[in-house]
Short mmCIF file of C-alpha atoms and ligand atoms in Angstrom, two decimals:
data_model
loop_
_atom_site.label_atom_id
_atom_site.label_comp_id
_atom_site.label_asym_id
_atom_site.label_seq_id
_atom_site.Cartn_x
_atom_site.Cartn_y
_atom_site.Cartn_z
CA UNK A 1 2.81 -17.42 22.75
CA UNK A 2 5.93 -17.12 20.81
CA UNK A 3 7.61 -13.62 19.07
CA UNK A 4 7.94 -16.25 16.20
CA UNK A 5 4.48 -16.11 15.28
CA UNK A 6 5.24 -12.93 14.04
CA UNK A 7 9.07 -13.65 12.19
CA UNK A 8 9.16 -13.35 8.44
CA UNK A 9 12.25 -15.22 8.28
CA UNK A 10 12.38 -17.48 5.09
CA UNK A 11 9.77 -14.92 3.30
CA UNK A 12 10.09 -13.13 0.10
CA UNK A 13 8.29 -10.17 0.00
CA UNK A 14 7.54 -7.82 -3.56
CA UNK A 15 6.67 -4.49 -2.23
CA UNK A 16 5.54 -2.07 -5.15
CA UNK A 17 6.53 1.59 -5.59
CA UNK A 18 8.60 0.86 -2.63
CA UNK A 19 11.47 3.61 -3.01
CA UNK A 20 10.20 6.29 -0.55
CA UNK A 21 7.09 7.38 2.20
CA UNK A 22 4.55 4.67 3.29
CA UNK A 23 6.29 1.55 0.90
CA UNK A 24 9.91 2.43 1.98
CA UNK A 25 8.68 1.86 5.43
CA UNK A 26 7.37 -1.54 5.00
CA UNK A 27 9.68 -3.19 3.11
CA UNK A 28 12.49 -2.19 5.67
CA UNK A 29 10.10 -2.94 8.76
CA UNK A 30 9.43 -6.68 7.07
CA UNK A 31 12.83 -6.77 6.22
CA UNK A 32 14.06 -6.23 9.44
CA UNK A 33 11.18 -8.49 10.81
CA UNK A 34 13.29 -11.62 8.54
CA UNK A 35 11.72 -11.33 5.22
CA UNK A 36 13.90 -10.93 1.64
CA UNK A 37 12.82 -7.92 0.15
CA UNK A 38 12.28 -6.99 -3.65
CA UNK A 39 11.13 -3.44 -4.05
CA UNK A 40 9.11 -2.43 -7.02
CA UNK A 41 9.92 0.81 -9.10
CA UNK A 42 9.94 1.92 -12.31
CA UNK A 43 13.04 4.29 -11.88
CA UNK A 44 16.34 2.54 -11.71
CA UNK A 45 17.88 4.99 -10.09
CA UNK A 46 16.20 5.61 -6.71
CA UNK A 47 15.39 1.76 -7.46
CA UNK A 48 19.04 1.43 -6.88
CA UNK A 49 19.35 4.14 -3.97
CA UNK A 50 16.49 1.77 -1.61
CA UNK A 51 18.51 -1.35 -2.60
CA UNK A 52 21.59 0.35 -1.03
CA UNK A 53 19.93 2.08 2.04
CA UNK A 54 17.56 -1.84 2.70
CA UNK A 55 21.58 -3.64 2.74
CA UNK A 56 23.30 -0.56 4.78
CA UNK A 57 20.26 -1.80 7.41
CA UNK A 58 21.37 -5.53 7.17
CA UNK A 59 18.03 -6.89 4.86
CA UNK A 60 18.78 -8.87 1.98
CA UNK A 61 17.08 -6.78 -0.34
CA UNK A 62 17.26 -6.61 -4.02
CA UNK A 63 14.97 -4.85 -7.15
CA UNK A 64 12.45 -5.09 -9.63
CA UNK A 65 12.29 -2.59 -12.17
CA UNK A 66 8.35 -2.21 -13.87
CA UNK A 67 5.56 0.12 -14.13
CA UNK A 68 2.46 -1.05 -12.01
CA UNK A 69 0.18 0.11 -15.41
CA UNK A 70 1.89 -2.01 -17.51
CA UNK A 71 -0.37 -5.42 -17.88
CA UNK A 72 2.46 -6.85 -19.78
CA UNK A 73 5.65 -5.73 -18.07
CA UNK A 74 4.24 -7.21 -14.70
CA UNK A 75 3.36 -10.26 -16.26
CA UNK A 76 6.63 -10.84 -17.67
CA UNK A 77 8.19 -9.50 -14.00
CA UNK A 78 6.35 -11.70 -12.09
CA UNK A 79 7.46 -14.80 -14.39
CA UNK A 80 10.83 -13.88 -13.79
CA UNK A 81 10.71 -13.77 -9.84
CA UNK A 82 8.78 -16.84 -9.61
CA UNK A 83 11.01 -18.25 -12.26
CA UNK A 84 14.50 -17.31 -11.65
CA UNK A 85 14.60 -15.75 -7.95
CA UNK A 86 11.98 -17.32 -5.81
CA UNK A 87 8.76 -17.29 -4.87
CA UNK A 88 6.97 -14.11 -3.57
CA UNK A 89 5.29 -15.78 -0.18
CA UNK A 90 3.53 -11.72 0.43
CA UNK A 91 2.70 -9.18 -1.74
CA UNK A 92 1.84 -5.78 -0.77
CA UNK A 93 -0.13 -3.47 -3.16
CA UNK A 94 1.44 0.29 -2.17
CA UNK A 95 1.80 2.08 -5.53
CA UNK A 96 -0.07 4.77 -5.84
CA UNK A 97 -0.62 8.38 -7.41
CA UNK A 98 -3.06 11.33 -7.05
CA UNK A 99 -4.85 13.83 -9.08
CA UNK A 100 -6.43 16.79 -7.15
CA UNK A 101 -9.53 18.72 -8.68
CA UNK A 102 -12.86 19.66 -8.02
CA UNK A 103 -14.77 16.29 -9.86
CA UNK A 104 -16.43 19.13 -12.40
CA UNK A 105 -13.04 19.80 -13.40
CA UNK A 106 -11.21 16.43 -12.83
CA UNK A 107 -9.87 15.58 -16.33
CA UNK A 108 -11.14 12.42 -17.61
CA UNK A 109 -6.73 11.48 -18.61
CA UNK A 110 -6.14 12.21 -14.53
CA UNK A 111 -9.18 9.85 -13.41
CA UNK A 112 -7.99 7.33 -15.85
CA UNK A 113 -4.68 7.38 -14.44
CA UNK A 114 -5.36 7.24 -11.07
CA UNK A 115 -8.29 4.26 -11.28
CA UNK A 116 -5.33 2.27 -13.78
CA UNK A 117 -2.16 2.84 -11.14
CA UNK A 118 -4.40 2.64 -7.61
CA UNK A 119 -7.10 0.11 -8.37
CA UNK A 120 -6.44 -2.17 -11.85
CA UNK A 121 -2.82 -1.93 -11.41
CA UNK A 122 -2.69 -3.83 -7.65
CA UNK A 123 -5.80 -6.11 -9.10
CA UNK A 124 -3.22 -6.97 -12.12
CA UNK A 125 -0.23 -7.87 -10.04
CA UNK A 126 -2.31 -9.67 -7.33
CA UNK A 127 -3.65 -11.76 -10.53
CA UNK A 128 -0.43 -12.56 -11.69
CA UNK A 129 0.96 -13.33 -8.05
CA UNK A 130 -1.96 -15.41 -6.75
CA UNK A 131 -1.95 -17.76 -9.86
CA UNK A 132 1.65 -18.62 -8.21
CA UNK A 133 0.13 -18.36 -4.38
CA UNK A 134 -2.78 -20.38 -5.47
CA UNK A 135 -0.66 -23.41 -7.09
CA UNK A 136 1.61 -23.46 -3.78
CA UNK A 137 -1.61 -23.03 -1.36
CA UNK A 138 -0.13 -20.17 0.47
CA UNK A 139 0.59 -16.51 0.57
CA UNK A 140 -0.47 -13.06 2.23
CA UNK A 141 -1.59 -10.07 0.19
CA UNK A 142 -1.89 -6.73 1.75
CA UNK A 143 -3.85 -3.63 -0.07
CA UNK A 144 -2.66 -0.27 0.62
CA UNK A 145 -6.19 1.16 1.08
CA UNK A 146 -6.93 4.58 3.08
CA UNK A 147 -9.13 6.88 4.72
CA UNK A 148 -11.07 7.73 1.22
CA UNK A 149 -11.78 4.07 1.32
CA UNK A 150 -14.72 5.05 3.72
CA UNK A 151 -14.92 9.15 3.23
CA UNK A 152 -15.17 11.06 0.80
CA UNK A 153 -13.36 14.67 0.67
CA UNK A 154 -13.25 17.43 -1.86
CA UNK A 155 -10.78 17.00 -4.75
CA UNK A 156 -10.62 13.78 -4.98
CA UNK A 157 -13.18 11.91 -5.90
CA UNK A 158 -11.13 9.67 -8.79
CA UNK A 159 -8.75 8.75 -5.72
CA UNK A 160 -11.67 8.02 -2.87
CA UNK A 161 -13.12 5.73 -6.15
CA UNK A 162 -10.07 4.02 -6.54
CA UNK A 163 -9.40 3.01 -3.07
CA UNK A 164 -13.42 2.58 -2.02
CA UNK A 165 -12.61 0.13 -4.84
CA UNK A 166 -9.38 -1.18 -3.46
CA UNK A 167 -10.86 -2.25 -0.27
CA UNK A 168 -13.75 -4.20 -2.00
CA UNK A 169 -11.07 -6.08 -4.17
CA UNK A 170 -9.70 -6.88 -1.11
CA UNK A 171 -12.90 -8.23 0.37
CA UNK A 172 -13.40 -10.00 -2.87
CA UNK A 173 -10.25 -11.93 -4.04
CA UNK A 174 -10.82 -12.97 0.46
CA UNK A 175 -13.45 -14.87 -1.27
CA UNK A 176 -12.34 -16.29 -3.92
CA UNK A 177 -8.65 -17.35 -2.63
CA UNK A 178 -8.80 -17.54 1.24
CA UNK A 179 -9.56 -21.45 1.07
CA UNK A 180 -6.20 -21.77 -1.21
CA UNK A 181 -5.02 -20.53 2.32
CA UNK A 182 -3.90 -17.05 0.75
CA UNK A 183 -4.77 -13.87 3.35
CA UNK A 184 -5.98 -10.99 1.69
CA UNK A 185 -6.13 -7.82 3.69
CA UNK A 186 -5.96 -4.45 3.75
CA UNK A 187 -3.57 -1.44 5.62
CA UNK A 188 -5.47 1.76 5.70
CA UNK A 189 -3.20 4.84 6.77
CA UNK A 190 -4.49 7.72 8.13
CA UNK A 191 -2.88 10.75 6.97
CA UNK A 192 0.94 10.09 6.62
CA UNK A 193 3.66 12.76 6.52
CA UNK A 194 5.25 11.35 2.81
CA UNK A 195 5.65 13.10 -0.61
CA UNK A 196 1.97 12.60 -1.60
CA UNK A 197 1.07 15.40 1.01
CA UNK A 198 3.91 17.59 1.20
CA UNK A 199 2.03 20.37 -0.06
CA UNK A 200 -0.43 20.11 3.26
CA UNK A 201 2.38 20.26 5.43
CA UNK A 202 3.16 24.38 4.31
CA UNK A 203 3.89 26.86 6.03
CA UNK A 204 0.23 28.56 6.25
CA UNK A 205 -2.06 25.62 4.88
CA UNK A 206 -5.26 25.32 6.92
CA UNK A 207 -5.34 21.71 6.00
CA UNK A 208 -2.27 21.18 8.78
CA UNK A 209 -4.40 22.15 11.27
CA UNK A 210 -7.61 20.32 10.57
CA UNK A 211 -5.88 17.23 9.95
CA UNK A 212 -4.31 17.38 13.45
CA UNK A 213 -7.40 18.73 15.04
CA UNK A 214 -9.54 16.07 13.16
CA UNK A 215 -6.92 13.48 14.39
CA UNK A 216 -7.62 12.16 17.89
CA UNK A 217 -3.67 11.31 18.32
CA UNK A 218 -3.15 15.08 17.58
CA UNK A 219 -0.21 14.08 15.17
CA UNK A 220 0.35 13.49 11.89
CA UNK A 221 1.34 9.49 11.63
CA UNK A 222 5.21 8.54 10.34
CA UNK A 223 5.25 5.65 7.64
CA UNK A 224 7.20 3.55 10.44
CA UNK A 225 3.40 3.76 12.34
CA UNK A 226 1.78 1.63 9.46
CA UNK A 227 4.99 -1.30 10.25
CA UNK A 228 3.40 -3.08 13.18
CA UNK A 229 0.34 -3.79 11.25
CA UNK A 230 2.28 -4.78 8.21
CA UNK A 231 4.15 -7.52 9.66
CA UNK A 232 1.35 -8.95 11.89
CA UNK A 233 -0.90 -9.26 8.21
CA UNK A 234 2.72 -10.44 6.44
CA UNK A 235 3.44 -13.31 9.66
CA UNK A 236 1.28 -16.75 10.45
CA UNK A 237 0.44 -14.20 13.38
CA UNK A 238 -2.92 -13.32 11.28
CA UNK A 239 -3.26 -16.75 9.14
CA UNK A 240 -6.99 -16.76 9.68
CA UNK A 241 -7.74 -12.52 9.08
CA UNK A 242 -9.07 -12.46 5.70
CA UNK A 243 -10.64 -9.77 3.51
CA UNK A 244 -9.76 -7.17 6.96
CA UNK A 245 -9.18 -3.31 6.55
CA UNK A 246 -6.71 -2.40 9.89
CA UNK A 247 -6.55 1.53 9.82
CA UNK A 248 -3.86 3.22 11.23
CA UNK A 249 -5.02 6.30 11.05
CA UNK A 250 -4.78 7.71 15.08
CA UNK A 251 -8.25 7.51 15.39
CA UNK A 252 -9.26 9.65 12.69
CA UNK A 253 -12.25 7.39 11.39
CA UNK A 254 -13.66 6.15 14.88
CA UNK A 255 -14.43 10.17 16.02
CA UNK A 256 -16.52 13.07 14.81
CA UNK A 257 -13.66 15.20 15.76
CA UNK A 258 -13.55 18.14 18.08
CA UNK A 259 -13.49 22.12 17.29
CA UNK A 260 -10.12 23.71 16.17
CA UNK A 261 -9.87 25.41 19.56
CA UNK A 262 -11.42 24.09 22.72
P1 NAP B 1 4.57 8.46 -2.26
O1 NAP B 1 5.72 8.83 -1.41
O2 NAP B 1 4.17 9.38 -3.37
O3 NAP B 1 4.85 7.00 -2.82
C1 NAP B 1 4.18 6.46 -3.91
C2 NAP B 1 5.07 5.43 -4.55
O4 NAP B 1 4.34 4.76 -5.61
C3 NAP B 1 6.31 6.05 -5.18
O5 NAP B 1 7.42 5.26 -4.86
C4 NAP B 1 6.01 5.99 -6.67
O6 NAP B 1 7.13 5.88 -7.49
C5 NAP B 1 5.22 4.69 -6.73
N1 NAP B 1 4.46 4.56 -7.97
C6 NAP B 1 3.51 5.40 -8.43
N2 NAP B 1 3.08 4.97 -9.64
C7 NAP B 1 3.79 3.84 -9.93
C8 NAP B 1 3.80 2.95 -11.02
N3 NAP B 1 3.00 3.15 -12.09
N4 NAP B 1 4.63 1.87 -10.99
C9 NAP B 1 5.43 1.68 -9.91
N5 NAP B 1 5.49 2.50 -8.86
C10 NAP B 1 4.67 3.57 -8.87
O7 NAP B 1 3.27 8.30 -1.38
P2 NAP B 1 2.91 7.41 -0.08
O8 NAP B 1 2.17 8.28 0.81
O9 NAP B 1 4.10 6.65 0.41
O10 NAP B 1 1.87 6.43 -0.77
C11 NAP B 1 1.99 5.01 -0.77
C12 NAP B 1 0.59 4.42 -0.80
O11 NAP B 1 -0.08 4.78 0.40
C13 NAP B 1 -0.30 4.93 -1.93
O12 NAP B 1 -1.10 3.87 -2.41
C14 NAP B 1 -1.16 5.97 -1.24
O13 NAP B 1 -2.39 6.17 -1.89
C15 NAP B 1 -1.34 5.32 0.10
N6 NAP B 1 -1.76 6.20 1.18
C16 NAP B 1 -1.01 7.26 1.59
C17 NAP B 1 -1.43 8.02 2.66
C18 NAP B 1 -0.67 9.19 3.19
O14 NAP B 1 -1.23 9.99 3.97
N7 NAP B 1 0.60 9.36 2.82
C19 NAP B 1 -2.60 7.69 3.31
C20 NAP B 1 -3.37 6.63 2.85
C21 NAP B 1 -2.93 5.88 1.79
P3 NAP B 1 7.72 7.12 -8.38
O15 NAP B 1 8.80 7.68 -7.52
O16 NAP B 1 8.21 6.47 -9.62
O17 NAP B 1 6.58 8.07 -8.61
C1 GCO B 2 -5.78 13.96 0.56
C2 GCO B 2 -4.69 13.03 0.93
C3 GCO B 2 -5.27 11.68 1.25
C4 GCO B 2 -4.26 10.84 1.97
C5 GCO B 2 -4.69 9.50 2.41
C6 GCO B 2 -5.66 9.53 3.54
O1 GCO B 2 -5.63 14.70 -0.40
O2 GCO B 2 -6.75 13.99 1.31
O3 GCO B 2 -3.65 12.94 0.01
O4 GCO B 2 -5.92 11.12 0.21
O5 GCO B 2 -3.07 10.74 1.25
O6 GCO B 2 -5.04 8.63 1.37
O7 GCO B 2 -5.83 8.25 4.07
#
């Protein structure tokens, strides 16, 4: 077996909300696994910020500026890349927001906006994308998913929705595209030490400890621990995986966990 089963080299990847935490991560790890990189964001300034730390790193890496909730504006960006750049050979689905309440207080504006930017939004641009993929018979898609794909937790039941949802769009457009020889998979991070979760990383916030304790690694994971699977569903490495969740989540999902003290 050859390392090059696993080299992105010639591949253009689109990475959405790619500026920071888990998509920052990728796009340099399948950057610096060969692949051109075009990060997604809709602010042109830390859009501009990635492009420069990506080139500092040696990876050809450029932008595209557009709101994942925008049906038009990623129609019209994905015209242009296929159009005018190149064609996106993988796509990976990381944008995401969320809105923590107790579900009798969730505000119907918050649930919309998290089921529109973590479940229609990577169903639009994987529509838009996989019209191209499907014409050239060929491409990888990989879903951001997570733990609340499988559990459910307090707070957040518009979030657990959308990516319970995320995973079975990933299962389904595996059925409808895989024989267009198109992989559609899934990356399912455990709990991540990025902006989304700052707040559980306080000084004095129980939830610290139960997510370590509840962790068999013990550890919160870095975004650089979700790279390894991220270029092995990018690479002909995993050309016949389709419609699989992978979740690097140290273990979190395969234990019962153990008391806070033993
Ligand atoms: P993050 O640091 O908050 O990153 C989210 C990214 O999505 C930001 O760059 C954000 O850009 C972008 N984004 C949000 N809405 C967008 C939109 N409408 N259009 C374009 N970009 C948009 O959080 P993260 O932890 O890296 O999260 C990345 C993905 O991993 C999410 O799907 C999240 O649900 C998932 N995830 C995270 C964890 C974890 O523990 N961290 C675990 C499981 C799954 P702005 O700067 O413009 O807001
Ligand atoms: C939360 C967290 C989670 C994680 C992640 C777990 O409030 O429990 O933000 O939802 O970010 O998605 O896999």
């Amino acid at each position: 077996m050859s390392l090059s089963l696993f080299s992105l080299s010639g591949k253009r990847v689109l990475v959405t909300g790619g500026t920071q935490g888990i998509g920052y991560a990728i796009a340099n790890g399948l950057g610096k696994a060969g692949a051109t990189v075009l990060v997604n964001a809709r602010n042109q300034e830390k859009l501009n910020q990635c492009i420069t730390a990506l080139r500092s790193e040696g990876i050809d890496a450029g932008g595209a500026l557009f709101d994942v909730t925008n049906a038009e504006s990623v129609k019209e960006a994905i015209t242009h890349i296929e159009t005018t750049i190149g064609p996106i050979d993988i796509l990976v689905n990381n944008a995401g927001i969320i809105r923590r309440a107790p579900a009798e207080e969730l505000p119907e504006a918050d649930w919309n906006e998290v089921i529109l930017t973590n479940l229609t939004a990577p169903f639009m641009v994987s529509k838009y994308v996989g019209q191209h993929m499907i014409k050239r018979k060929s491409g990888k898609i990989i879903n951001i998913c997570s733990l609340m794909s499988e559990l459910g937790r307090d707070t957040v039941s518009a979030y657990a929705a959308a990516k319970g949802g995320i995973k079975m769009l990933t299962r389904n457009l595996a059925t409808e595209w895989a024989h267009h020889n198109i992989q559609i998979n899934g990356i399912g991070p455990g709990y991540i030490a990025t902006p989304i979760n700052t707040s559980y990383r306080e000084e004095g916030n129980p939830l610290n400890d139960y997510i370590i304790s509840r962790t068999p690694a013990g550890r919160w994971g870095s975004p650089e621990d979700l790279v390894g699977a991220a270029v092995f569903l990018a690479s002909e490495a995993s050309d016949f995986v389709n419609g699989q969740i992978i979740y690097v989540d140290g273990g979190l999902l395969t234990s019962f966990g153990k008391p806070f003290k033993q």
